[in-house]
Tab-separated table of C-alpha atoms in Angstrom:
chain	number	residue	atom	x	y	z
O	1	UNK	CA	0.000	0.000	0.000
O	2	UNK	CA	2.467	2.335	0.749
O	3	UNK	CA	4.478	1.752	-2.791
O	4	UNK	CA	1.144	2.962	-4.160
O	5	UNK	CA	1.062	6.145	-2.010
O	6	UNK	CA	4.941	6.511	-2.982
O	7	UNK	CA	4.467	6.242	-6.718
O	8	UNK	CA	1.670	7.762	-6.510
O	9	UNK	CA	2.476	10.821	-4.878
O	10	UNK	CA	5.938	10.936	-7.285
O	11	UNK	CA	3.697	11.367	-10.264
O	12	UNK	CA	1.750	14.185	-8.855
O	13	UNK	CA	5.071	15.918	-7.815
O	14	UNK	CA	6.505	15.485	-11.717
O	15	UNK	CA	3.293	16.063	-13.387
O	16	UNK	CA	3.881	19.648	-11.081
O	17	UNK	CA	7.222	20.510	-12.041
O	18	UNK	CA	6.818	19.631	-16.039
O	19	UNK	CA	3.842	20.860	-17.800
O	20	UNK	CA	4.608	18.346	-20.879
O	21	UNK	CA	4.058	15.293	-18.660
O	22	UNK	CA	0.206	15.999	-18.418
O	23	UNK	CA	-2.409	14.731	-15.932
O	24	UNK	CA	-5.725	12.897	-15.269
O	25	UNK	CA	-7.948	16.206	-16.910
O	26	UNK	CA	-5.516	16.987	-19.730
O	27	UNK	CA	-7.426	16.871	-22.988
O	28	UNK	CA	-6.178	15.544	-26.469
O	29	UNK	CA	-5.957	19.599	-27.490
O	30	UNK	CA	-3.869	20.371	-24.996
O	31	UNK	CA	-1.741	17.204	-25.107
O	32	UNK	CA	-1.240	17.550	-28.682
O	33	UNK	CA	-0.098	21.370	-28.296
O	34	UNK	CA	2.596	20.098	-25.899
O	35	UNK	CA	3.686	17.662	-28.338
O	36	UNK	CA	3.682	19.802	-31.299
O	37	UNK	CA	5.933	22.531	-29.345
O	38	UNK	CA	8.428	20.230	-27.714
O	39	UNK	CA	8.810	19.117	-31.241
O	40	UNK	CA	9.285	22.305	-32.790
O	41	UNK	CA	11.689	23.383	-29.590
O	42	UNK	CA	13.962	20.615	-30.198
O	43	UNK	CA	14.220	21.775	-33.965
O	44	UNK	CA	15.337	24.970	-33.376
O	45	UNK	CA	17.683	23.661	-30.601
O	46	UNK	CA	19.382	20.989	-33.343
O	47	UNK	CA	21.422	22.879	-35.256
O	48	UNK	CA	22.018	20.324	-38.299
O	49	UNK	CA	18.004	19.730	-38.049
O	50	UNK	CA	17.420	23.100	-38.805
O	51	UNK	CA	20.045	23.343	-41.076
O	52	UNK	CA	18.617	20.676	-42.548
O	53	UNK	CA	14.810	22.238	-42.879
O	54	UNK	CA	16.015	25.663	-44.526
O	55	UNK	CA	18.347	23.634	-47.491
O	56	UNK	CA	14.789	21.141	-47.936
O	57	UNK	CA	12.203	24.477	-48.455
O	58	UNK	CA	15.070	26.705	-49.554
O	59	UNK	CA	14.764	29.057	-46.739
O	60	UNK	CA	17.578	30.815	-44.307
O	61	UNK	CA	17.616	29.573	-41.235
O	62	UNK	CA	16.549	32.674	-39.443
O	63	UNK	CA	13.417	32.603	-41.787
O	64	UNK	CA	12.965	28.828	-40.911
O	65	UNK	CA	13.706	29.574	-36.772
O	66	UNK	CA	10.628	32.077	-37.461
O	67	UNK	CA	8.439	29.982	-39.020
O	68	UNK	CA	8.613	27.698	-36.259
O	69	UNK	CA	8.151	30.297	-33.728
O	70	UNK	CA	5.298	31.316	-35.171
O	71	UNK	CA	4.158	27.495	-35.285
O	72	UNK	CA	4.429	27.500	-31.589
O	73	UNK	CA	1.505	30.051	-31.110
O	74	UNK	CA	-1.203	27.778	-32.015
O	75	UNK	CA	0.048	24.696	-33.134
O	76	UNK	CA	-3.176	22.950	-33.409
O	77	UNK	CA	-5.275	25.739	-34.098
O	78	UNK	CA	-7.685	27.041	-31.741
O	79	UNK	CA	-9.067	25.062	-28.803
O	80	UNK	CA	-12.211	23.078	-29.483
O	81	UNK	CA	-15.439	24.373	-27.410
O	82	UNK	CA	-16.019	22.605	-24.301
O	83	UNK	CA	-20.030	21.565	-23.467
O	84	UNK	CA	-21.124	23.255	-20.804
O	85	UNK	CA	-22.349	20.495	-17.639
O	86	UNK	CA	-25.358	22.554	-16.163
């Protein structure tokens, strides 16, 4: 029982600290938007990635570092309406 409690309580704590890691009332929206920016973070971070992006659309790299910036607004577009529970 007290494993449980321990893992438990663990996953709270890192679903705290890391917004990415998501939790028991994260929707497919918002789980997807995570996704979609942690991908386009670790493309600008990668050097040769995005090296390799502005040589395949023929781009400079600053253009191609801002196109993914602006990606990162909305990746998924806006968020779908919620129903409202009266």
């Amino acid at each position: 029982m007290t494993d449980r409690y321990n893992i438990h309580s663990q996953l709270e704590h890192l679903q705290s600290k890391y917004i990415g890691t998501g939790h028991a009332d994260t929707s497919k929206w918002e789980w997807l938007v995570n996704q979609h920016r942690d991908s386009y973070s670790s493309y600008m971070g990668h050097f040769d990635l995005l090296n390799y992006f502005s040589v395949a659309e023929n781009e400079s790299k600053a253009r191609v570092r801002f196109n993914l910036m602006e990606k990162m607004l909305q990746p998924c577009g806006p968020p779908a309406d919620k129903p409202e529970d009266a």
